């Protein structure tokens, strides 16, 4: 564990996550899930599940039920077909975020749509105290690559926040019955390397991957000072992964 400016950085590398290969599903678990158990990694504040899933073409999760949790899917690549007991049927493409407040209970299915694999993050959060038994609700939001290019975009925010719409479809962040904010960014490879060079005189002797996490955290000072101020004073988790772009998701509580 290392700290600077009151920020503690605890790196956890991709290959340290829980992993399962079911043939049709290849999944990584940041927290305890299904057969993966690790008492050191069961949750982070209200964040309970953070799974990175790749579902093969023409397969998927059949109809199953949930209650209590706030559950959302963020599509990284491909198309995700969603159907549920509230009569919602939708095809979600790259950049789409689907959010369900499961409340008293819903049933849904999620499958790869079309002839290609779908790659997405499945995320669960615990609701605020006393709000886990509300009426189920469904929301979708869409964020283009251009919107997220080299900048953090707020994609999920508490439903009681100013300016957050509770309409089924709208612009801006999806509402959540939890004190959780999620910001998403997609950047070209050179973006963070450039900022790492600017921070060379402050670089710590971490491993290469940890340096990248440190640089991304510090980079907020250059591009989103208001967000940076919030991150410095709050409990935050950064999820970062290389695909065709650098994808960074910041969870703050």
PDB file of C-alpha atoms in Angstrom, residues 55-235:
ATOM      1  CA  UNK A  55     -20.525 -14.276 -23.886  1.00  0.00           C
ATOM      2  CA  UNK A  56     -20.214 -16.315 -27.079  1.00  0.00           C
ATOM      3  CA  UNK A  57     -22.474 -15.681 -30.065  1.00  0.00           C
ATOM      4  CA  UNK A  58     -25.968 -17.239 -29.876  1.00  0.00           C
ATOM      5  CA  UNK A  59     -25.608 -17.993 -26.148  1.00  0.00           C
ATOM      6  CA  UNK A  60     -26.220 -16.177 -22.883  1.00  0.00           C
ATOM      7  CA  UNK A  61     -27.790 -16.103 -19.448  1.00  0.00           C
ATOM      8  CA  UNK A  62     -31.246 -17.669 -19.540  1.00  0.00           C
ATOM      9  CA  UNK A  63     -34.151 -16.287 -17.526  1.00  0.00           C
ATOM     10  CA  UNK A  64     -33.232 -15.929 -13.854  1.00  0.00           C
ATOM     11  CA  UNK A  65     -34.385 -13.769 -10.954  1.00  0.00           C
ATOM     12  CA  UNK A  66     -32.955 -10.973  -8.802  1.00  0.00           C
ATOM     13  CA  UNK A  67     -34.179  -8.798  -5.980  1.00  0.00           C
ATOM     14  CA  UNK A  68     -32.864  -6.035  -3.710  1.00  0.00           C
ATOM     15  CA  UNK A  69     -29.757  -5.071  -5.730  1.00  0.00           C
ATOM     16  CA  UNK A  70     -29.212  -2.280  -8.218  1.00  0.00           C
ATOM     17  CA  UNK A  71     -27.938  -4.143 -11.297  1.00  0.00           C
ATOM     18  CA  UNK A  72     -26.535  -2.699 -14.479  1.00  0.00           C
ATOM     19  CA  UNK A  73     -24.691  -3.797 -17.585  1.00  0.00           C
ATOM     20  CA  UNK A  74     -22.253  -1.674 -19.574  1.00  0.00           C
ATOM     21  CA  UNK A  75     -21.540  -2.889 -23.120  1.00  0.00           C
ATOM     22  CA  UNK A  76     -17.892  -2.672 -24.185  1.00  0.00           C
ATOM     23  CA  UNK A  77     -18.230  -4.427 -27.539  1.00  0.00           C
ATOM     24  CA  UNK A  78     -20.846  -6.382 -29.471  1.00  0.00           C
ATOM     25  CA  UNK A  79     -24.588  -6.352 -28.788  1.00  0.00           C
ATOM     26  CA  UNK A  80     -26.482  -7.531 -25.691  1.00  0.00           C
ATOM     27  CA  UNK A  81     -30.096  -8.660 -25.871  1.00  0.00           C
ATOM     28  CA  UNK A  82     -32.082  -7.936 -22.699  1.00  0.00           C
ATOM     29  CA  UNK A  83     -35.567  -9.231 -21.840  1.00  0.00           C
ATOM     30  CA  UNK A  84     -37.309  -9.023 -18.479  1.00  0.00           C
ATOM     31  CA  UNK A  85     -40.540  -9.585 -16.561  1.00  0.00           C
ATOM     32  CA  UNK A  86     -41.418  -5.881 -16.844  1.00  0.00           C
ATOM     33  CA  UNK A  87     -41.939  -6.402 -20.611  1.00  0.00           C
ATOM     34  CA  UNK A  88     -38.705  -4.688 -21.547  1.00  0.00           C
ATOM     35  CA  UNK A  89     -36.987  -6.034 -24.660  1.00  0.00           C
ATOM     36  CA  UNK A  90     -33.945  -4.188 -25.927  1.00  0.00           C
ATOM     37  CA  UNK A  91     -30.776  -4.643 -27.967  1.00  0.00           C
ATOM     38  CA  UNK A  92     -27.909  -2.789 -26.293  1.00  0.00           C
ATOM     39  CA  UNK A  93     -24.875  -1.910 -28.397  1.00  0.00           C
ATOM     40  CA  UNK A  94     -21.400  -0.615 -27.581  1.00  0.00           C
ATOM     41  CA  UNK A  95     -21.546   2.268 -25.096  1.00  0.00           C
ATOM     42  CA  UNK A  96     -25.040   1.447 -23.837  1.00  0.00           C
ATOM     43  CA  UNK A  97     -25.768   1.168 -20.134  1.00  0.00           C
ATOM     44  CA  UNK A  98     -28.817  -0.727 -18.870  1.00  0.00           C
ATOM     45  CA  UNK A  99     -29.803  -0.241 -15.233  1.00  0.00           C
ATOM     46  CA  UNK A 100     -32.402  -2.218 -13.236  1.00  0.00           C
ATOM     47  CA  UNK A 101     -33.479  -1.415  -9.700  1.00  0.00           C
ATOM     48  CA  UNK A 102     -34.604  -4.954  -8.859  1.00  0.00           C
ATOM     49  CA  UNK A 103     -36.426  -3.999  -5.641  1.00  0.00           C
ATOM     50  CA  UNK A 104     -39.106  -6.562  -4.770  1.00  0.00           C
ATOM     51  CA  UNK A 105     -37.955  -8.805  -7.598  1.00  0.00           C
ATOM     52  CA  UNK A 106     -37.621  -9.195 -11.364  1.00  0.00           C
ATOM     53  CA  UNK A 107     -36.687 -11.927 -13.821  1.00  0.00           C
ATOM     54  CA  UNK A 108     -34.549 -11.281 -16.869  1.00  0.00           C
ATOM     55  CA  UNK A 109     -32.302 -12.834 -19.508  1.00  0.00           C
ATOM     56  CA  UNK A 110     -29.172 -11.464 -21.169  1.00  0.00           C
ATOM     57  CA  UNK A 111     -27.779 -12.949 -24.362  1.00  0.00           C
ATOM     58  CA  UNK A 112     -25.329 -12.176 -27.141  1.00  0.00           C
ATOM     59  CA  UNK A 113     -27.284 -10.718 -30.029  1.00  0.00           C
ATOM     60  CA  UNK A 114     -26.349 -11.452 -33.624  1.00  0.00           C
ATOM     61  CA  UNK A 115     -23.423 -13.506 -34.802  1.00  0.00           C
ATOM     62  CA  UNK A 116     -20.665 -12.196 -32.553  1.00  0.00           C
ATOM     63  CA  UNK A 117     -19.475 -12.330 -28.966  1.00  0.00           C
ATOM     64  CA  UNK A 118     -20.685  -9.646 -26.559  1.00  0.00           C
ATOM     65  CA  UNK A 119     -18.237  -8.156 -24.069  1.00  0.00           C
ATOM     66  CA  UNK A 120     -19.680  -6.249 -21.133  1.00  0.00           C
ATOM     67  CA  UNK A 121     -19.331  -5.377 -17.460  1.00  0.00           C
ATOM     68  CA  UNK A 122     -21.988  -6.622 -15.070  1.00  0.00           C
ATOM     69  CA  UNK A 123     -22.160  -4.506 -11.918  1.00  0.00           C
ATOM     70  CA  UNK A 124     -24.266  -4.794  -8.761  1.00  0.00           C
ATOM     71  CA  UNK A 125     -24.598  -2.227  -5.986  1.00  0.00           C
ATOM     72  CA  UNK A 126     -26.400  -2.375  -2.658  1.00  0.00           C
ATOM     73  CA  UNK A 127     -29.261   0.115  -2.355  1.00  0.00           C
ATOM     74  CA  UNK A 128     -29.561   2.697   0.390  1.00  0.00           C
ATOM     75  CA  UNK A 129     -30.883   1.416   3.688  1.00  0.00           C
ATOM     76  CA  UNK A 130     -34.634   0.862   3.463  1.00  0.00           C
ATOM     77  CA  UNK A 131     -34.774   1.199  -0.340  1.00  0.00           C
ATOM     78  CA  UNK A 132     -34.059  -2.373  -1.370  1.00  0.00           C
ATOM     79  CA  UNK A 133     -37.727  -3.344  -1.381  1.00  0.00           C
ATOM     80  CA  UNK A 134     -39.064  -0.695  -3.733  1.00  0.00           C
ATOM     81  CA  UNK A 135     -40.928  -1.144  -6.994  1.00  0.00           C
ATOM     82  CA  UNK A 136     -38.619  -2.473  -9.725  1.00  0.00           C
ATOM     83  CA  UNK A 137     -37.552   0.078 -12.339  1.00  0.00           C
ATOM     84  CA  UNK A 138     -35.698  -0.034 -15.658  1.00  0.00           C
ATOM     85  CA  UNK A 139     -33.479   2.570 -17.310  1.00  0.00           C
ATOM     86  CA  UNK A 140     -31.206   2.778 -20.344  1.00  0.00           C
ATOM     87  CA  UNK A 141     -28.596   5.352 -21.282  1.00  0.00           C
ATOM     88  CA  UNK A 142     -26.333   5.598 -24.328  1.00  0.00           C
ATOM     89  CA  UNK A 143     -22.843   7.110 -24.444  1.00  0.00           C
ATOM     90  CA  UNK A 144     -20.893   7.414 -27.681  1.00  0.00           C
ATOM     91  CA  UNK A 145     -17.155   6.892 -28.017  1.00  0.00           C
ATOM     92  CA  UNK A 146     -16.796  10.553 -28.908  1.00  0.00           C
ATOM     93  CA  UNK A 147     -18.521  11.636 -25.678  1.00  0.00           C
ATOM     94  CA  UNK A 148     -16.076   9.582 -23.607  1.00  0.00           C
ATOM     95  CA  UNK A 149     -12.938  10.240 -25.613  1.00  0.00           C
ATOM     96  CA  UNK A 150     -10.163  11.359 -23.251  1.00  0.00           C
ATOM     97  CA  UNK A 151     -12.629  12.680 -20.685  1.00  0.00           C
ATOM     98  CA  UNK A 152     -14.591  11.294 -17.768  1.00  0.00           C
ATOM     99  CA  UNK A 153     -18.343  11.112 -18.285  1.00  0.00           C
ATOM    100  CA  UNK A 154     -20.805  10.568 -15.439  1.00  0.00           C
ATOM    101  CA  UNK A 155     -22.833   7.476 -16.441  1.00  0.00           C
ATOM    102  CA  UNK A 156     -24.497   6.527 -13.123  1.00  0.00           C
ATOM    103  CA  UNK A 157     -25.493   8.816 -10.222  1.00  0.00           C
ATOM    104  CA  UNK A 158     -27.788   8.719  -7.159  1.00  0.00           C
ATOM    105  CA  UNK A 159     -31.439   9.165  -8.154  1.00  0.00           C
ATOM    106  CA  UNK A 160     -31.811  11.995  -5.618  1.00  0.00           C
ATOM    107  CA  UNK A 161     -29.019  14.071  -7.182  1.00  0.00           C
ATOM    108  CA  UNK A 162     -29.756  17.388  -8.843  1.00  0.00           C
ATOM    109  CA  UNK A 163     -30.155  17.037 -12.596  1.00  0.00           C
ATOM    110  CA  UNK A 164     -30.483  13.233 -12.656  1.00  0.00           C
ATOM    111  CA  UNK A 165     -33.474  12.126 -14.711  1.00  0.00           C
ATOM    112  CA  UNK A 166     -35.637   9.193 -13.583  1.00  0.00           C
ATOM    113  CA  UNK A 167     -37.175   8.746 -17.025  1.00  0.00           C
ATOM    114  CA  UNK A 168     -36.768   5.310 -18.592  1.00  0.00           C
ATOM    115  CA  UNK A 169     -34.688   6.752 -21.428  1.00  0.00           C
ATOM    116  CA  UNK A 170     -32.965  10.116 -21.296  1.00  0.00           C
ATOM    117  CA  UNK A 171     -29.604  11.808 -21.597  1.00  0.00           C
ATOM    118  CA  UNK A 172     -27.199  12.020 -18.695  1.00  0.00           C
ATOM    119  CA  UNK A 173     -26.461   9.417 -16.013  1.00  0.00           C
ATOM    120  CA  UNK A 174     -28.706   6.492 -15.127  1.00  0.00           C
ATOM    121  CA  UNK A 175     -30.346   6.913 -11.698  1.00  0.00           C
ATOM    122  CA  UNK A 176     -29.447   4.517  -8.908  1.00  0.00           C
ATOM    123  CA  UNK A 177     -30.956   3.998  -5.438  1.00  0.00           C
ATOM    124  CA  UNK A 178     -27.494   4.044  -3.915  1.00  0.00           C
ATOM    125  CA  UNK A 179     -24.842   6.609  -2.999  1.00  0.00           C
ATOM    126  CA  UNK A 180     -22.649   5.590  -5.904  1.00  0.00           C
ATOM    127  CA  UNK A 181     -21.302   7.565  -8.864  1.00  0.00           C
ATOM    128  CA  UNK A 182     -19.701   5.941 -11.893  1.00  0.00           C
ATOM    129  CA  UNK A 183     -17.602   7.808 -14.421  1.00  0.00           C
ATOM    130  CA  UNK A 184     -16.414   6.282 -17.672  1.00  0.00           C
ATOM    131  CA  UNK A 185     -13.607   7.222 -20.025  1.00  0.00           C
ATOM    132  CA  UNK A 186     -12.208   5.708 -23.237  1.00  0.00           C
ATOM    133  CA  UNK A 187      -8.814   6.983 -24.299  1.00  0.00           C
ATOM    134  CA  UNK A 188      -6.253   6.393 -26.990  1.00  0.00           C
ATOM    135  CA  UNK A 189      -3.079   4.671 -25.812  1.00  0.00           C
ATOM    136  CA  UNK A 190      -0.931   7.789 -26.020  1.00  0.00           C
ATOM    137  CA  UNK A 191      -3.219   9.829 -23.772  1.00  0.00           C
ATOM    138  CA  UNK A 192      -2.073   8.558 -20.386  1.00  0.00           C
ATOM    139  CA  UNK A 193       1.505   7.945 -21.476  1.00  0.00           C
ATOM    140  CA  UNK A 194       1.762  11.679 -22.244  1.00  0.00           C
ATOM    141  CA  UNK A 195       0.537  12.557 -18.780  1.00  0.00           C
ATOM    142  CA  UNK A 196       2.804   9.976 -17.179  1.00  0.00           C
ATOM    143  CA  UNK A 197       5.762  11.792 -18.758  1.00  0.00           C
ATOM    144  CA  UNK A 198       4.584  15.038 -17.155  1.00  0.00           C
ATOM    145  CA  UNK A 199       4.578  13.248 -13.797  1.00  0.00           C
ATOM    146  CA  UNK A 200       8.016  11.666 -14.225  1.00  0.00           C
ATOM    147  CA  UNK A 201       9.547  13.608 -11.352  1.00  0.00           C
ATOM    148  CA  UNK A 202       6.823  12.290  -9.010  1.00  0.00           C
ATOM    149  CA  UNK A 203       6.707   8.714 -10.231  1.00  0.00           C
ATOM    150  CA  UNK A 204       6.963   6.071  -7.528  1.00  0.00           C
ATOM    151  CA  UNK A 205       8.816   2.795  -7.850  1.00  0.00           C
ATOM    152  CA  UNK A 206       5.758   0.719  -8.643  1.00  0.00           C
ATOM    153  CA  UNK A 207       5.506  -1.923 -11.315  1.00  0.00           C
ATOM    154  CA  UNK A 208       4.547  -0.852 -14.833  1.00  0.00           C
ATOM    155  CA  UNK A 209       0.841  -1.574 -14.409  1.00  0.00           C
ATOM    156  CA  UNK A 210       0.702   0.220 -11.087  1.00  0.00           C
ATOM    157  CA  UNK A 211       2.353   3.267 -12.618  1.00  0.00           C
ATOM    158  CA  UNK A 212      -0.445   3.377 -15.152  1.00  0.00           C
ATOM    159  CA  UNK A 213      -3.048   3.364 -12.388  1.00  0.00           C
ATOM    160  CA  UNK A 214      -1.170   6.098 -10.539  1.00  0.00           C
ATOM    161  CA  UNK A 215      -0.863   8.215 -13.662  1.00  0.00           C
ATOM    162  CA  UNK A 216      -4.547   7.866 -14.477  1.00  0.00           C
ATOM    163  CA  UNK A 217      -5.465   8.917 -10.974  1.00  0.00           C
ATOM    164  CA  UNK A 218      -3.186  11.950 -11.131  1.00  0.00           C
ATOM    165  CA  UNK A 219      -4.273  12.758 -14.687  1.00  0.00           C
ATOM    166  CA  UNK A 220      -7.604  13.972 -13.369  1.00  0.00           C
ATOM    167  CA  UNK A 221      -5.773  17.109 -12.206  1.00  0.00           C
ATOM    168  CA  UNK A 222      -5.157  17.959 -15.851  1.00  0.00           C
ATOM    169  CA  UNK A 223      -8.568  17.269 -17.326  1.00  0.00           C
ATOM    170  CA  UNK A 224     -11.304  17.243 -14.698  1.00  0.00           C
ATOM    171  CA  UNK A 225     -10.312  19.279 -11.660  1.00  0.00           C
ATOM    172  CA  UNK A 226     -13.788  19.176 -10.169  1.00  0.00           C
ATOM    173  CA  UNK A 227     -13.844  15.383 -10.414  1.00  0.00           C
ATOM    174  CA  UNK A 228     -10.325  15.196  -9.010  1.00  0.00           C
ATOM    175  CA  UNK A 229     -11.349  17.165  -5.933  1.00  0.00           C
ATOM    176  CA  UNK A 230     -14.180  14.702  -5.302  1.00  0.00           C
ATOM    177  CA  UNK A 231     -11.897  11.697  -5.811  1.00  0.00           C
ATOM    178  CA  UNK A 232      -9.288  12.986  -3.381  1.00  0.00           C
ATOM    179  CA  UNK A 233     -11.825  13.304  -0.584  1.00  0.00           C
ATOM    180  CA  UNK A 234     -13.939  10.221  -1.263  1.00  0.00           C
ATOM    181  CA  UNK A 235     -13.527   6.478  -1.258  1.00  0.00           C
TER     182      UNK A 235
END
